[in-house]
Amino acid sequence: MNINIDSAYLQMAYSLAEKALGWASPNPYVGAVIVNKDQIVGYGYHESPGKPHAEAVALKMAGKRAKGGTAYITLEPCVHFGRTPPCVDSLIFSKIERTVISSLDPNPIVNKKGLKKLRQAGINVSIGLLESRNNRLNEAYFKYITQNIPFLTAKTATTQDGKIATNTMSSKWISSSSTREYVHLLRGEHDAILVGINTIIRDDPILTIRHPNWEGKRLTRVILDSHLRFPLNSKIFQTLSDGNILIFCHESAPDDRSKLLEDHGARVIRCSGNAAGLDLIQVLQELGANEISSVLVEGGSRLMTSFLEKKLIDKMYITISPKLIGGKEAPTFFEGEGISVLRDSLRLKKVRSFTIDEDIIVEGYF
Ligand SMILES: NC(=O)c1ccc[n+]([C@@H]2O[C@H](COP(=O)([O-])OP(=O)(O)OC[C@H]3O[C@@H](n4cnc5c(N)ncnc54)[C@H](OP(=O)(O)O)[C@@H]3O)[C@@H](O)[C@H]2O)c1
Ligand SMILES: [Zn+2]
């Protein structure tokens, strides 16, 4: 056993896992490499739900050459029958001698059971190498599988003075075209995009992914609209083939409106709420129940403020463009009451920043 060799093969398995980014949800991103006598005899990754797991792809490629080999796997192998048979059984059956697993699967039906079963079969198991890479790659899956609600990433485009629109609510365009292209890349990594109804009414966005890297990817568009003010002539209805439209409204919203919107191709889901808006926890639970594991929250100001005040956002991207707008009426992305003492401020951690053209992109976690 050589830690450098082990991490090199595991890095390779991670590179494979990353190929499924944006496609495997609500399943995790997993890669596997099988090595026998210093030769790579099999490799694979889990492409999408219903397709074989990474280990199964790699074992199939290895065939008889798996016997006596080492399996490098980015996530603990499964022990349960899902859409495919348990990978632990396949590893045992193939007579793998050793497994190097990067991270435990937090899924309660797998967690530590995969390791236990491998060890019981006499297979040497090591766990934890390069684990931090998984914490990042599978951040959405880890939250979704343990809490049954999606991982929430907020994205907002601001000026240097923190505005997300002018005093006439115009926001096209605050950021540069390259930054907007980057946002399309980000959208593709998510299952859904979420906005408040005012953004639909004011901007009439189609909320699709327009980037060659994501051809064929469908993104669910989620809109919070308590009273079903959604205009029936919104452009988004012309893009039904790009992804579902989910409209959340209040239980008391008029039936005839919801019927009209459903006739236009949207799905309307009712939930409770009050004057401040719909119950966000209920919205998230409903999204989780619909196998949406990651959501990009794109605003506007009222919606973002609600999510931030309730401390529901996990990760944030703020794009800052070198423009000044000014004006008390021009919105920022975090309004509401505000905090009184600095120690109560929301604080981003693990902050990273980079530039695209003249824009600064700040990424951080709550
Ligand atoms: N620069 C950027 O990144 C960016 C991004 C997006 C939008 N914008 C700009 O932002 C402006 C719109 O922002 P906005 O603040 O007026 O509206 P918004 O956040 O788009 O929509 C807010 C509306 O959503 C509904 N809603 C339902 N449940 C809610 C809840 N729990 N919390 C908050 N809202 C809830 C409410 O209407 P009901 O009570 O009728 O349900 C609320 O008035 C637009 O001008 C747009 O251009 C900028
Ligand atoms: Zn499996």
Short mmCIF file of C-alpha atoms and ligand atoms in Angstrom, two decimals:
data_model
loop_
_atom_site.label_atom_id
_atom_site.label_comp_id
_atom_site.label_asym_id
_atom_site.label_seq_id
_atom_site.Cartn_x
_atom_site.Cartn_y
_atom_site.Cartn_z
CA MET A 1 0.00 0.00 0.00
CA ASN A 2 1.44 3.36 -1.07
CA ILE A 3 -0.52 6.49 -0.17
CA ASN A 4 0.69 8.41 -3.24
CA ILE A 5 -0.35 5.64 -5.57
CA ASP A 6 -3.67 5.28 -3.77
CA SER A 7 -4.40 8.99 -4.03
CA ALA A 8 -3.44 9.06 -7.72
CA TYR A 9 -5.95 6.31 -8.55
CA LEU A 10 -8.58 7.92 -6.34
CA GLN A 11 -8.03 11.27 -8.10
CA MET A 12 -8.65 9.44 -11.34
CA ALA A 13 -11.88 8.03 -9.91
CA TYR A 14 -12.91 11.57 -8.91
CA SER A 15 -12.23 12.87 -12.41
CA LEU A 16 -14.58 10.19 -13.69
CA ALA A 17 -17.22 11.04 -11.06
CA GLU A 18 -17.11 14.70 -12.11
CA LYS A 19 -18.17 13.78 -15.63
CA ALA A 20 -21.67 13.19 -14.24
CA LEU A 21 -21.92 16.68 -12.71
CA GLY A 22 -25.41 18.00 -13.36
CA TRP A 23 -26.69 14.69 -14.76
CA ALA A 24 -26.76 12.05 -11.99
CA SER A 25 -29.08 13.83 -9.57
CA PRO A 26 -30.75 12.91 -7.27
CA ASN A 27 -28.07 10.22 -7.10
CA PRO A 28 -24.51 11.00 -5.99
CA TYR A 29 -21.56 11.55 -8.32
CA VAL A 30 -19.40 8.41 -8.04
CA GLY A 31 -16.35 7.16 -9.89
CA ALA A 32 -14.43 3.87 -9.63
CA VAL A 33 -11.09 2.55 -10.88
CA ILE A 34 -9.98 -1.09 -10.59
CA VAL A 35 -6.29 -1.85 -10.53
CA ASN A 36 -4.60 -5.24 -10.65
CA LYS A 37 -0.84 -5.67 -10.53
CA ASP A 38 -0.27 -1.97 -11.33
CA GLN A 39 -2.57 -2.12 -14.36
CA ILE A 40 -5.86 -0.30 -14.66
CA VAL A 41 -8.26 -3.06 -15.62
CA GLY A 42 -11.55 -1.23 -15.26
CA TYR A 43 -13.01 2.19 -14.65
CA GLY A 44 -16.37 3.91 -14.75
CA TYR A 45 -18.76 6.40 -13.26
CA HIS A 46 -22.45 6.61 -12.52
CA GLU A 47 -23.94 8.58 -15.40
CA SER A 48 -27.56 9.09 -14.37
CA PRO A 49 -30.45 7.49 -12.45
CA GLY A 50 -31.27 4.03 -13.78
CA LYS A 51 -27.82 3.63 -15.35
CA PRO A 52 -25.33 1.20 -13.70
CA HIS A 53 -23.37 2.38 -10.66
CA ALA A 54 -19.69 3.31 -11.06
CA GLU A 55 -18.48 0.05 -9.48
CA ALA A 56 -20.67 -2.04 -11.80
CA VAL A 57 -19.31 -0.28 -14.90
CA ALA A 58 -15.70 -0.72 -13.73
CA LEU A 59 -16.19 -4.39 -12.70
CA LYS A 60 -17.84 -5.21 -16.02
CA MET A 61 -14.87 -3.76 -17.89
CA ALA A 62 -12.40 -5.61 -15.65
CA GLY A 63 -14.17 -8.98 -15.93
CA LYS A 64 -11.96 -11.79 -14.57
CA ARG A 65 -9.06 -9.36 -14.14
CA ALA A 66 -10.82 -7.87 -11.10
CA LYS A 67 -9.88 -10.97 -9.07
CA GLY A 68 -7.22 -10.09 -6.49
CA GLY A 69 -7.31 -6.42 -7.50
CA THR A 70 -7.93 -3.13 -5.69
CA ALA A 71 -11.08 -1.07 -6.23
CA TYR A 72 -10.71 2.70 -5.81
CA ILE A 73 -14.16 4.17 -5.22
CA THR A 74 -15.08 7.77 -4.39
CA LEU A 75 -18.13 6.84 -2.27
CA GLU A 76 -19.04 3.89 -0.05
CA PRO A 77 -20.58 1.17 -2.24
CA CYS A 78 -24.32 0.52 -1.88
CA VAL A 79 -25.82 -2.48 -0.05
CA HIS A 80 -29.40 -2.09 -1.20
CA PHE A 81 -31.44 -3.04 -4.23
CA GLY A 82 -32.49 0.21 -5.88
CA ARG A 83 -32.86 0.59 -9.61
CA THR A 84 -29.70 -1.61 -9.78
CA PRO A 85 -28.35 -4.50 -7.60
CA PRO A 86 -26.03 -3.81 -4.61
CA CYS A 87 -22.44 -2.97 -5.58
CA VAL A 88 -21.03 -4.52 -2.41
CA ASP A 89 -22.21 -7.96 -3.60
CA SER A 90 -20.66 -7.41 -7.03
CA LEU A 91 -17.31 -6.44 -5.45
CA ILE A 92 -17.35 -9.56 -3.26
CA PHE A 93 -18.41 -11.77 -6.16
CA SER A 94 -15.57 -10.42 -8.33
CA LYS A 95 -13.06 -11.39 -5.62
CA ILE A 96 -11.67 -7.89 -5.19
CA GLU A 97 -9.02 -8.08 -2.43
CA ARG A 98 -8.81 -4.49 -1.34
CA THR A 99 -10.97 -1.35 -1.56
CA VAL A 100 -9.87 2.26 -1.11
CA ILE A 101 -13.03 4.26 -0.47
CA SER A 102 -12.87 8.02 -0.18
CA SER A 103 -16.03 8.83 1.74
CA LEU A 104 -18.88 7.20 3.64
CA ASP A 105 -22.32 7.44 2.06
CA PRO A 106 -24.49 9.50 4.47
CA ASN A 107 -27.59 7.77 3.07
CA PRO A 108 -28.95 6.02 6.21
CA ILE A 109 -29.67 2.82 4.28
CA VAL A 110 -26.02 2.56 3.19
CA ASN A 111 -24.01 4.43 5.85
CA LYS A 112 -21.22 2.19 7.26
CA LYS A 113 -23.17 -0.92 6.18
CA GLY A 114 -21.23 -1.05 2.91
CA LEU A 115 -17.89 -1.01 4.77
CA LYS A 116 -19.09 -3.60 7.26
CA LYS A 117 -20.24 -6.04 4.60
CA LEU A 118 -16.98 -5.73 2.66
CA ARG A 119 -14.93 -6.34 5.83
CA GLN A 120 -17.12 -9.31 6.79
CA ALA A 121 -16.29 -10.81 3.40
CA GLY A 122 -12.58 -10.52 4.24
CA ILE A 123 -11.91 -7.57 1.92
CA ASN A 124 -9.34 -5.04 3.12
CA VAL A 125 -11.09 -1.64 3.37
CA SER A 126 -9.53 1.79 3.80
CA ILE A 127 -11.70 4.88 4.16
CA GLY A 128 -11.22 8.67 4.23
CA LEU A 129 -8.52 9.41 1.66
CA LEU A 130 -9.35 12.68 -0.24
CA GLU A 131 -12.69 12.84 1.58
CA SER A 132 -12.85 16.65 1.35
CA ARG A 133 -13.13 16.38 -2.42
CA ASN A 134 -16.37 14.45 -1.97
CA ASN A 135 -17.72 16.94 0.55
CA ARG A 136 -17.62 19.49 -2.23
CA LEU A 137 -18.55 17.35 -5.23
CA ASN A 138 -21.52 15.77 -3.50
CA GLU A 139 -22.54 18.71 -1.31
CA ALA A 140 -26.08 18.71 -2.74
CA TYR A 141 -26.54 14.95 -2.43
CA PHE A 142 -25.21 14.93 1.16
CA LYS A 143 -27.84 17.48 2.24
CA TYR A 144 -30.69 16.05 0.19
CA ILE A 145 -30.22 12.45 1.32
CA THR A 146 -30.04 13.35 5.02
CA GLN A 147 -32.62 16.19 5.19
CA ASN A 148 -34.91 15.42 2.21
CA ILE A 149 -34.71 19.03 1.03
CA PRO A 150 -32.53 20.46 -1.74
CA PHE A 151 -29.17 22.18 -1.37
CA LEU A 152 -29.73 25.88 -2.06
CA THR A 153 -27.27 28.05 -3.93
CA ALA A 154 -28.16 31.72 -4.26
CA LYS A 155 -26.87 33.73 -7.19
CA THR A 156 -27.19 37.45 -7.50
CA ALA A 157 -25.83 40.01 -9.96
CA THR A 158 -24.97 43.30 -8.29
CA THR A 159 -23.29 46.59 -9.05
CA GLN A 160 -20.36 47.89 -6.98
CA ASP A 161 -22.91 49.70 -4.80
CA GLY A 162 -24.82 46.45 -4.19
CA LYS A 163 -27.84 47.14 -6.40
CA ILE A 164 -29.61 44.36 -8.33
CA ALA A 165 -31.80 46.71 -10.43
CA THR A 166 -32.31 50.45 -11.04
CA ASN A 167 -35.00 52.60 -9.42
CA THR A 168 -37.24 51.66 -12.36
CA MET A 169 -36.52 47.94 -11.70
CA SER A 170 -34.45 47.51 -14.82
CA SER A 171 -31.68 44.91 -14.47
CA LYS A 172 -30.73 43.98 -18.05
CA TRP A 173 -27.82 43.76 -17.90
CA ILE A 174 -25.88 44.40 -14.75
CA SER A 175 -23.16 41.81 -15.37
CA SER A 176 -20.96 41.29 -18.43
CA SER A 177 -21.90 38.81 -21.15
CA SER A 178 -19.06 36.47 -20.05
CA THR A 179 -20.34 36.50 -16.47
CA ARG A 180 -23.81 35.68 -17.73
CA GLU A 181 -22.31 32.80 -19.69
CA TYR A 182 -20.70 31.58 -16.46
CA VAL A 183 -24.12 31.71 -14.77
CA HIS A 184 -25.49 29.45 -17.50
CA LEU A 185 -22.71 26.98 -16.67
CA LEU A 186 -23.74 27.18 -13.02
CA ARG A 187 -27.41 26.65 -13.86
CA GLY A 188 -26.50 23.38 -15.55
CA GLU A 189 -25.04 21.98 -12.33
CA HIS A 190 -28.46 22.32 -10.66
CA ASP A 191 -31.77 20.50 -10.91
CA ALA A 192 -33.92 23.61 -10.64
CA ILE A 193 -33.88 27.39 -10.68
CA LEU A 194 -36.14 29.43 -8.40
CA VAL A 195 -37.44 33.01 -8.66
CA GLY A 196 -40.21 35.16 -7.20
CA ILE A 197 -43.22 36.11 -9.32
CA ASN A 198 -42.20 39.78 -9.60
CA THR A 199 -39.11 38.75 -11.55
CA ILE A 200 -41.38 36.92 -14.02
CA ILE A 201 -43.75 39.89 -14.31
CA ARG A 202 -40.99 42.52 -14.66
CA ASP A 203 -38.34 40.70 -16.72
CA ASP A 204 -40.28 37.92 -18.48
CA PRO A 205 -37.25 35.56 -18.32
CA ILE A 206 -37.32 32.06 -19.81
CA LEU A 207 -34.92 30.66 -17.17
CA THR A 208 -33.32 28.08 -19.44
CA ILE A 209 -29.69 26.99 -19.79
CA ARG A 210 -28.16 28.52 -22.86
CA HIS A 211 -24.71 26.97 -23.04
CA PRO A 212 -23.29 24.34 -25.45
CA ASN A 213 -21.88 22.32 -22.52
CA TRP A 214 -25.38 21.56 -21.33
CA GLU A 215 -27.14 20.51 -24.49
CA GLY A 216 -30.16 18.34 -23.67
CA LYS A 217 -30.19 19.24 -19.99
CA ARG A 218 -33.64 20.05 -18.63
CA LEU A 219 -33.87 22.48 -15.74
CA THR A 220 -37.03 22.69 -13.65
CA ARG A 221 -38.19 26.30 -13.30
CA VAL A 222 -39.78 27.03 -9.92
CA ILE A 223 -41.73 30.23 -9.29
CA LEU A 224 -43.29 31.37 -6.02
CA ASP A 225 -46.56 33.10 -6.81
CA SER A 226 -49.05 33.15 -3.87
CA HIS A 227 -52.04 34.56 -5.78
CA LEU A 228 -51.26 33.20 -9.28
CA ARG A 229 -50.52 36.58 -10.82
CA PHE A 230 -48.41 34.71 -13.41
CA PRO A 231 -49.07 36.32 -16.85
CA LEU A 232 -50.36 33.72 -19.30
CA ASN A 233 -48.42 35.29 -22.15
CA SER A 234 -45.05 34.86 -20.37
CA LYS A 235 -42.28 33.73 -22.72
CA ILE A 236 -41.40 30.86 -20.39
CA PHE A 237 -44.44 28.91 -21.68
CA GLN A 238 -42.77 28.69 -25.08
CA THR A 239 -39.89 26.71 -23.55
CA LEU A 240 -41.68 23.70 -22.05
CA SER A 241 -39.28 21.29 -23.76
CA ASP A 242 -36.38 22.86 -21.80
CA GLY A 243 -37.80 21.81 -18.42
CA ASN A 244 -40.88 21.67 -16.22
CA ILE A 245 -42.49 24.77 -14.76
CA LEU A 246 -43.54 24.42 -11.13
CA ILE A 247 -45.63 27.25 -9.70
CA PHE A 248 -46.13 27.33 -5.95
CA CYS A 249 -49.21 29.24 -4.81
CA HIS A 250 -51.25 29.75 -1.66
CA GLU A 251 -53.99 27.25 -0.77
CA SER A 252 -56.55 30.00 -1.34
CA ALA A 253 -55.37 30.95 -4.86
CA PRO A 254 -58.22 30.91 -7.43
CA ASP A 255 -58.89 27.52 -9.04
CA ASP A 256 -59.67 28.99 -12.45
CA ARG A 257 -56.19 30.62 -12.56
CA SER A 258 -54.44 27.40 -11.62
CA LYS A 259 -56.41 25.55 -14.29
CA LEU A 260 -55.42 28.12 -16.93
CA LEU A 261 -51.75 27.88 -15.92
CA GLU A 262 -51.89 24.08 -16.02
CA ASP A 263 -53.47 24.28 -19.47
CA HIS A 264 -50.40 26.29 -20.46
CA GLY A 265 -48.16 23.42 -19.32
CA ALA A 266 -47.20 24.42 -15.77
CA ARG A 267 -47.75 22.33 -12.66
CA VAL A 268 -49.34 24.24 -9.78
CA ILE A 269 -48.63 23.19 -6.19
CA ARG A 270 -50.51 24.70 -3.27
CA CYS A 271 -49.00 25.35 0.12
CA SER A 272 -49.59 27.49 3.17
CA GLY A 273 -48.27 30.98 3.70
CA ASN A 274 -49.00 34.41 5.11
CA ALA A 275 -48.62 38.06 4.14
CA ALA A 276 -44.85 37.62 4.07
CA GLY A 277 -45.14 34.95 1.39
CA LEU A 278 -45.33 31.20 1.00
CA ASP A 279 -43.96 28.85 3.65
CA LEU A 280 -40.45 28.24 2.31
CA ILE A 281 -39.90 25.07 4.32
CA GLN A 282 -43.02 23.54 2.76
CA VAL A 283 -41.79 24.60 -0.67
CA LEU A 284 -38.42 22.94 -0.05
CA GLN A 285 -40.01 19.75 1.30
CA GLU A 286 -42.19 19.54 -1.78
CA LEU A 287 -39.15 20.03 -4.05
CA GLY A 288 -37.30 17.30 -2.12
CA ALA A 289 -40.29 14.96 -2.52
CA ASN A 290 -40.01 15.61 -6.28
CA GLU A 291 -36.36 14.44 -6.25
CA ILE A 292 -34.95 17.94 -6.73
CA SER A 293 -31.67 17.86 -4.84
CA SER A 294 -30.18 21.23 -5.82
CA VAL A 295 -31.71 24.61 -6.57
CA LEU A 296 -30.19 27.84 -7.86
CA VAL A 297 -32.10 30.70 -6.23
CA GLU A 298 -31.85 33.66 -8.61
CA GLY A 299 -34.00 36.31 -6.94
CA GLY A 300 -35.33 38.92 -6.98
CA SER A 301 -34.84 41.00 -3.92
CA ARG A 302 -37.91 39.97 -1.89
CA LEU A 303 -37.39 36.29 -2.48
CA MET A 304 -33.67 36.43 -1.71
CA THR A 305 -34.36 38.43 1.44
CA SER A 306 -36.86 35.81 2.67
CA PHE A 307 -34.39 32.97 2.10
CA LEU A 308 -31.51 34.86 3.74
CA GLU A 309 -33.59 35.99 6.75
CA LYS A 310 -34.65 32.39 7.35
CA LYS A 311 -31.03 31.26 6.94
CA LEU A 312 -32.00 28.70 4.31
CA ILE A 313 -29.25 29.40 1.77
CA ASP A 314 -26.27 27.00 1.82
CA LYS A 315 -23.98 28.63 -0.73
CA MET A 316 -23.87 31.96 -2.50
CA TYR A 317 -22.46 33.48 -5.67
CA ILE A 318 -22.38 37.26 -5.83
CA THR A 319 -21.27 38.74 -9.13
CA ILE A 320 -20.14 42.35 -8.73
CA SER A 321 -19.90 44.57 -11.82
CA PRO A 322 -18.00 47.87 -11.98
CA LYS A 323 -21.11 50.06 -12.17
CA LEU A 324 -22.77 52.38 -9.68
CA ILE A 325 -26.54 52.86 -9.75
CA GLY A 326 -27.43 54.70 -6.54
CA GLY A 327 -30.94 55.66 -5.44
CA LYS A 328 -32.84 54.56 -2.34
CA GLU A 329 -35.53 52.96 -4.48
CA ALA A 330 -33.07 50.76 -6.37
CA PRO A 331 -33.17 47.33 -4.66
CA THR A 332 -30.29 45.38 -3.17
CA PHE A 333 -30.48 41.60 -2.83
CA PHE A 334 -30.82 41.65 0.97
CA GLU A 335 -33.35 44.12 2.32
CA GLY A 336 -35.98 43.57 5.02
CA GLU A 337 -35.44 44.84 8.56
CA GLY A 338 -31.69 44.34 8.50
CA ILE A 339 -29.62 43.55 11.59
CA SER A 340 -28.74 46.06 14.32
CA VAL A 341 -25.46 44.76 15.65
CA LEU A 342 -22.62 43.52 13.47
CA ARG A 343 -22.10 40.31 15.38
CA ASP A 344 -25.53 39.21 14.07
CA SER A 345 -24.55 39.67 10.43
CA LEU A 346 -24.74 36.68 8.11
CA ARG A 347 -21.21 35.56 7.39
CA LEU A 348 -19.91 33.76 4.32
CA LYS A 349 -17.24 31.15 4.96
CA LYS A 350 -14.77 29.31 2.75
CA VAL A 351 -14.84 32.39 0.52
CA ARG A 352 -13.21 32.26 -2.89
CA SER A 353 -13.21 35.04 -5.45
CA PHE A 354 -12.16 35.40 -9.06
CA THR A 355 -12.71 37.77 -11.93
CA ILE A 356 -14.48 37.38 -15.24
CA ASP A 357 -13.73 40.32 -17.52
CA GLU A 358 -14.13 43.29 -15.15
CA ASP A 359 -16.64 41.54 -12.86
CA ILE A 360 -15.68 40.03 -9.50
CA ILE A 361 -17.32 36.74 -8.60
CA VAL A 362 -17.50 35.92 -4.89
CA GLU A 363 -18.37 32.36 -3.84
CA GLY A 364 -18.96 31.38 -0.23
CA TYR A 365 -20.88 29.12 2.14
CA PHE A 366 -23.16 29.93 5.07
N1 LIG B 1 -29.65 41.33 -10.48
C1 LIG B 1 -30.14 40.18 -10.18
O1 LIG B 1 -29.42 39.21 -9.89
C2 LIG B 1 -31.62 39.96 -10.23
C3 LIG B 1 -32.13 38.66 -10.22
C4 LIG B 1 -33.51 38.50 -10.23
C5 LIG B 1 -34.33 39.60 -10.24
N2 LIG B 1 -33.80 40.84 -10.27
C6 LIG B 1 -34.66 42.01 -10.27
O2 LIG B 1 -35.44 41.99 -9.09
C7 LIG B 1 -36.69 42.60 -9.35
C8 LIG B 1 -37.80 41.77 -8.71
O3 LIG B 1 -37.54 41.65 -7.34
P1 LIG B 1 -38.71 41.76 -6.30
O4 LIG B 1 -38.12 41.83 -4.96
O5 LIG B 1 -39.62 42.83 -6.72
O6 LIG B 1 -39.53 40.42 -6.51
P2 LIG B 1 -39.20 38.87 -6.52
O7 LIG B 1 -38.31 38.52 -5.39
O8 LIG B 1 -38.87 38.45 -7.88
O9 LIG B 1 -40.65 38.30 -6.22
C9 LIG B 1 -41.21 38.51 -4.94
C10 LIG B 1 -42.62 37.98 -4.91
O10 LIG B 1 -42.60 36.56 -4.81
C11 LIG B 1 -43.73 36.14 -4.09
N3 LIG B 1 -43.40 35.30 -2.96
C12 LIG B 1 -44.07 34.17 -2.60
N4 LIG B 1 -43.57 33.65 -1.50
C13 LIG B 1 -42.53 34.43 -1.13
C14 LIG B 1 -41.65 34.40 -0.02
N5 LIG B 1 -41.70 33.43 0.91
N6 LIG B 1 -40.72 35.37 0.09
C15 LIG B 1 -40.64 36.35 -0.85
N7 LIG B 1 -41.48 36.45 -1.91
C16 LIG B 1 -42.41 35.48 -2.05
C17 LIG B 1 -44.39 37.42 -3.54
O11 LIG B 1 -45.48 37.76 -4.37
P3 LIG B 1 -46.91 37.17 -4.01
O12 LIG B 1 -47.24 37.66 -2.64
O13 LIG B 1 -47.81 37.68 -5.06
O14 LIG B 1 -46.74 35.70 -4.04
C18 LIG B 1 -43.32 38.45 -3.68
O15 LIG B 1 -43.81 39.75 -3.85
C19 LIG B 1 -36.84 42.66 -10.84
O16 LIG B 1 -36.83 43.98 -11.25
C20 LIG B 1 -35.64 41.94 -11.38
O17 LIG B 1 -35.12 42.59 -12.51
C21 LIG B 1 -32.48 41.05 -10.27
ZN ZN B 2 -24.04 0.83 -6.05
#
